[in-house]
Amino acid sequence: KQEVTQIPAALSVPEGENLVLNCSFTDSAIYNLQWFRQDPGKGLTSLLLIQSSQREQTSGRLNASLDKSSGRSTLYIAASQPGDSATYLCATQYNFNKFYFGSGTKLNVKP
Amino acid sequence: DGGITQSPKYLFRKEGQNVTLSCEQNLNHDAMYWYRQDPGQGLRLIYYSQIVNDFQKGDIAEGYSVSREKKESFPLTVTSAQKNPTAFYLCAVGQGFGNTIYFGEGSWLTVV
């Protein structure tokens, strides 16, 4: 069974700092990997989707990379802002119904 | 997210009671999913459906039931057989392989 791990579980940084969130997975036979944002008591919002054939995806201040061979993905957030404070989850997809989610990294960006 | 509506937002269940969580979508996507999220944990799949009148068990289906009579709707019933139902329930929709899945705002269920 696929295991998805996110380290650290929580991260606190000052505003303006560039930061990296990590996601690792045990089985490299994935179709894609997604990064989501979850605000307290809310659903998940998709941030970036990386297909297995891609190495990275960018959206605004966010950049996600994927290294299937090593079972790792990173989410890079540039010039962090207090509004970026949320929990960030990654998920791998194997087939139609198989999405495996990490438990998330709770990010706090201090003004 | 967007065209996915979950209701109610908060629900309290008494012991021995069945309750139903609603999920409606207007994104015209075929696939619908129910996930359970416990504090500090990742999401676990309860049930999913690829097409109308068809659904499959996920990893933690015991104590839950679903129906898919319309493309737009995928209600989840939490039965009295579910011994620890207190959790945050998320409905998601998608277009299948290789595509983003979209989530509703979630429903909180508490046993009283």
Tab-separated table of C-alpha atoms in Angstrom:
chain	number	residue	atom	x	y	z
A	1	LYS	CA	0.000	0.000	0.000
A	2	GLN	CA	1.206	3.470	-0.853
A	3	GLU	CA	2.290	5.629	2.054
A	4	VAL	CA	2.513	9.384	1.709
A	5	THR	CA	4.496	11.303	4.299
A	6	GLN	CA	4.756	15.025	4.824
A	7	ILE	CA	7.478	16.510	6.950
A	8	PRO	CA	7.407	18.697	8.937
A	9	ALA	CA	3.928	18.424	10.400
A	10	ALA	CA	4.010	22.115	11.263
A	11	LEU	CA	6.106	25.062	10.180
A	12	SER	CA	6.218	28.662	11.343
A	13	VAL	CA	8.079	31.305	9.321
A	14	PRO	CA	8.264	35.106	9.201
A	15	GLU	CA	6.544	36.904	6.382
A	16	GLY	CA	8.589	37.250	3.213
A	17	GLU	CA	10.555	34.050	3.632
A	18	ASN	CA	10.848	31.509	0.843
A	19	LEU	CA	9.978	28.022	2.019
A	20	VAL	CA	9.811	24.404	0.912
A	21	LEU	CA	7.277	21.790	1.926
A	22	ASN	CA	8.150	18.137	1.450
A	23	CYS	CA	6.130	15.137	0.360
A	24	SER	CA	7.472	11.614	0.020
A	25	PHE	CA	5.755	8.481	-1.247
A	26	THR	CA	6.763	4.838	-1.151
A	27	ASP	CA	5.564	3.564	-4.547
A	28	SER	CA	6.769	5.434	-7.633
A	29	ALA	CA	4.117	3.943	-9.966
A	30	ILE	CA	1.910	7.014	-9.745
A	31	TYR	CA	-0.094	8.746	-12.454
A	32	ASN	CA	0.115	12.153	-10.898
A	33	LEU	CA	0.678	14.084	-7.720
A	34	GLN	CA	-1.401	16.985	-6.488
A	35	TRP	CA	-0.872	19.662	-3.890
A	36	PHE	CA	-3.848	21.021	-1.998
A	37	ARG	CA	-4.467	23.788	0.466
A	38	GLN	CA	-6.909	23.384	3.356
A	39	ASP	CA	-8.061	26.254	5.560
A	40	PRO	CA	-9.393	25.409	9.047
A	41	GLY	CA	-12.782	23.703	8.874
A	42	LYS	CA	-12.887	23.908	5.090
A	43	GLY	CA	-12.545	21.620	2.122
A	44	LEU	CA	-9.407	21.158	0.044
A	45	THR	CA	-8.475	23.537	-2.760
A	46	SER	CA	-6.312	22.198	-5.562
A	47	LEU	CA	-3.117	24.191	-6.060
A	48	LEU	CA	-1.019	22.257	-8.545
A	49	LEU	CA	-1.262	18.978	-10.431
A	50	ILE	CA	1.889	17.309	-11.755
A	51	GLN	CA	1.500	14.448	-14.196
A	52	SER	CA	3.943	11.556	-13.859
A	53	SER	CA	5.714	12.611	-17.071
A	54	GLN	CA	6.317	16.137	-15.792
A	55	ARG	CA	9.055	17.420	-13.526
A	56	GLU	CA	7.410	20.561	-12.244
A	57	GLN	CA	4.457	22.911	-12.360
A	58	THR	CA	4.224	26.579	-11.497
A	59	SER	CA	1.376	28.844	-10.497
A	60	GLY	CA	2.163	32.354	-9.340
A	61	ARG	CA	4.387	32.142	-6.262
A	62	LEU	CA	4.027	28.373	-6.085
A	63	ASN	CA	6.276	25.828	-7.735
A	64	ALA	CA	5.910	22.091	-7.308
A	65	SER	CA	8.481	19.544	-8.401
A	66	LEU	CA	8.226	15.799	-8.810
A	67	ASP	CA	10.975	13.172	-8.717
A	68	LYS	CA	9.298	9.812	-9.200
A	69	SER	CA	12.473	7.793	-8.983
A	70	SER	CA	13.214	9.046	-5.493
A	71	GLY	CA	9.564	9.193	-4.434
A	72	ARG	CA	9.629	12.866	-3.584
A	73	SER	CA	7.813	16.078	-4.339
A	74	THR	CA	8.393	19.578	-3.034
A	75	LEU	CA	6.173	22.625	-2.932
A	76	TYR	CA	8.116	25.871	-3.040
A	77	ILE	CA	6.371	29.022	-1.836
A	78	ALA	CA	8.119	32.276	-2.684
A	79	ALA	CA	7.840	35.433	-0.606
A	80	SER	CA	5.415	33.937	1.893
A	81	GLN	CA	2.492	36.034	3.158
A	82	PRO	CA	0.216	35.696	6.209
A	83	GLY	CA	-2.573	34.704	3.814
A	84	ASP	CA	-0.570	31.596	2.937
A	85	SER	CA	-1.203	30.241	6.434
A	86	ALA	CA	-3.074	26.958	6.012
A	87	THR	CA	-2.483	23.223	5.922
A	88	TYR	CA	-0.907	21.918	2.723
A	89	LEU	CA	-1.576	18.327	1.662
A	90	CYS	CA	-0.127	16.275	-1.134
A	91	ALA	CA	-1.846	13.319	-2.776
A	92	THR	CA	-0.749	10.699	-5.282
A	93	GLN	CA	-3.091	9.052	-7.782
A	94	TYR	CA	-2.721	5.427	-8.862
A	95	ASN	CA	-5.912	4.698	-10.688
A	96	PHE	CA	-9.458	5.952	-10.914
A	97	ASN	CA	-10.242	5.641	-7.255
A	98	LYS	CA	-6.889	5.452	-5.591
A	99	PHE	CA	-5.720	8.743	-4.179
A	100	TYR	CA	-3.362	8.566	-1.225
A	101	PHE	CA	-3.154	11.657	0.938
A	102	GLY	CA	-0.466	12.796	3.305
A	103	SER	CA	-1.495	14.150	6.698
A	104	GLY	CA	-0.356	17.641	5.739
A	105	THR	CA	2.007	20.395	6.831
A	106	LYS	CA	0.412	23.163	8.860
A	107	LEU	CA	2.007	26.438	7.816
A	108	ASN	CA	1.909	29.618	9.870
A	109	VAL	CA	3.311	32.779	8.294
A	110	LYS	CA	3.872	35.448	10.923
A	111	PRO	CA	3.399	39.141	10.013
B	1	ASP	CA	-15.034	24.024	-4.442
B	2	GLY	CA	-17.154	26.003	-6.868
B	3	GLY	CA	-20.020	23.783	-7.959
B	4	ILE	CA	-20.008	21.275	-5.110
B	5	THR	CA	-22.490	21.703	-2.278
B	6	GLN	CA	-22.352	19.697	0.908
B	7	SER	CA	-25.051	19.891	3.540
B	8	PRO	CA	-25.525	20.218	6.381
B	9	LYS	CA	-22.314	21.875	7.516
B	10	TYR	CA	-22.791	20.626	11.085
B	11	LEU	CA	-24.750	17.557	12.155
B	12	PHE	CA	-25.256	15.904	15.509
B	13	ARG	CA	-26.161	12.244	15.740
B	14	LYS	CA	-27.582	10.400	18.681
B	15	GLU	CA	-26.493	6.877	19.462
B	16	GLY	CA	-28.286	4.351	17.272
B	17	GLN	CA	-29.375	6.889	14.715
B	18	ASN	CA	-28.720	6.913	10.975
B	19	VAL	CA	-27.879	10.251	9.383
B	20	THR	CA	-27.440	11.278	5.759
B	21	LEU	CA	-24.960	13.783	4.374
B	22	SER	CA	-25.795	15.409	1.076
B	23	CYS	CA	-23.405	16.106	-1.807
B	24	GLU	CA	-24.601	17.826	-4.974
B	25	GLN	CA	-22.471	18.946	-7.927
B	26	ASN	CA	-23.091	20.985	-11.065
B	27	LEU	CA	-19.682	20.421	-12.645
B	28	ASN	CA	-21.003	17.582	-14.821
B	29	HIS	CA	-18.206	15.286	-13.642
B	30	ASP	CA	-18.728	11.544	-13.676
B	31	ALA	CA	-16.703	10.560	-10.624
B	32	MET	CA	-17.736	11.316	-7.067
B	33	TYR	CA	-16.014	10.386	-3.834
B	34	TRP	CA	-16.597	10.448	-0.083
B	35	TYR	CA	-13.653	10.876	2.268
B	36	ARG	CA	-13.352	10.979	6.012
B	37	GLN	CA	-10.798	13.209	7.744
B	38	ASP	CA	-9.842	12.836	11.384
B	39	PRO	CA	-7.822	15.534	13.183
B	40	GLY	CA	-4.194	15.624	12.107
B	41	GLN	CA	-4.656	12.792	9.661
B	42	GLY	CA	-4.883	12.390	5.937
B	43	LEU	CA	-8.086	11.621	4.058
B	44	ARG	CA	-9.447	8.091	3.917
B	45	LEU	CA	-11.739	6.904	1.134
B	46	ILE	CA	-15.186	5.659	2.163
B	47	TYR	CA	-16.969	5.135	-1.170
B	48	TYR	CA	-16.600	6.249	-4.751
B	49	SER	CA	-18.760	6.199	-7.864
B	50	GLN	CA	-17.685	6.353	-11.494
B	51	ILE	CA	-21.142	6.457	-13.076
B	52	VAL	CA	-24.798	6.612	-12.152
B	53	ASN	CA	-26.172	3.509	-10.432
B	54	ASP	CA	-22.684	2.194	-9.717
B	55	PHE	CA	-20.477	2.667	-6.664
B	56	GLN	CA	-17.591	0.865	-5.001
B	57	LYS	CA	-16.331	0.517	-1.446
B	58	GLY	CA	-13.240	2.365	-0.414
B	59	ASP	CA	-10.853	1.577	2.412
B	60	ILE	CA	-13.244	2.256	5.309
B	61	ALA	CA	-16.755	1.496	3.992
B	62	GLU	CA	-18.010	-0.437	7.023
B	63	GLY	CA	-20.898	1.369	8.705
B	64	TYR	CA	-21.561	3.622	5.705
B	65	SER	CA	-23.845	3.404	2.673
B	66	VAL	CA	-24.296	5.469	-0.487
B	67	SER	CA	-26.491	5.760	-3.554
B	68	ARG	CA	-25.957	7.293	-7.003
B	69	GLU	CA	-29.343	7.681	-8.639
B	70	LYS	CA	-28.447	10.919	-10.396
B	71	LYS	CA	-25.196	12.168	-11.845
B	72	GLU	CA	-25.414	15.295	-9.707
B	73	SER	CA	-25.992	13.630	-6.358
B	74	PHE	CA	-24.053	11.208	-4.142
B	75	PRO	CA	-25.508	11.100	-0.601
B	76	LEU	CA	-23.697	9.326	2.223
B	77	THR	CA	-25.565	7.621	5.062
B	78	VAL	CA	-23.721	7.072	8.317
B	79	THR	CA	-25.444	4.125	9.944
B	80	SER	CA	-25.622	3.103	13.574
B	81	ALA	CA	-23.138	0.354	12.713
B	82	GLN	CA	-20.392	2.970	12.402
B	83	LYS	CA	-18.976	2.933	15.910
B	84	ASN	CA	-16.834	6.045	15.719
B	85	PRO	CA	-18.523	8.419	13.282
B	86	THR	CA	-17.349	11.723	14.735
B	87	ALA	CA	-15.241	13.248	11.948
B	88	PHE	CA	-15.086	15.742	9.100
B	89	TYR	CA	-16.622	14.350	5.891
B	90	LEU	CA	-15.544	15.562	2.481
B	91	CYS	CA	-17.203	14.987	-0.851
B	92	ALA	CA	-15.114	15.274	-4.012
B	93	VAL	CA	-15.766	15.100	-7.741
B	94	GLY	CA	-13.468	14.516	-10.679
B	95	GLN	CA	-13.150	13.569	-14.296
B	96	GLY	CA	-11.159	10.421	-13.699
B	97	PHE	CA	-7.623	9.572	-14.557
B	98	GLY	CA	-5.019	12.256	-14.488
B	99	ASN	CA	-7.342	15.085	-13.629
B	100	THR	CA	-7.750	17.301	-10.628
B	101	ILE	CA	-10.358	16.388	-8.073
B	102	TYR	CA	-12.461	19.102	-6.510
B	103	PHE	CA	-13.727	19.143	-2.953
B	104	GLY	CA	-16.806	20.481	-1.248
B	105	GLU	CA	-16.653	22.515	1.951
B	106	GLY	CA	-17.166	19.472	4.162
B	107	SER	CA	-19.614	18.398	6.843
B	108	TRP	CA	-18.859	17.981	10.533
B	109	LEU	CA	-20.574	15.040	12.205
B	110	THR	CA	-20.594	14.729	15.982
B	111	VAL	CA	-22.099	11.964	18.079
B	112	VAL	CA	-23.927	13.210	21.170
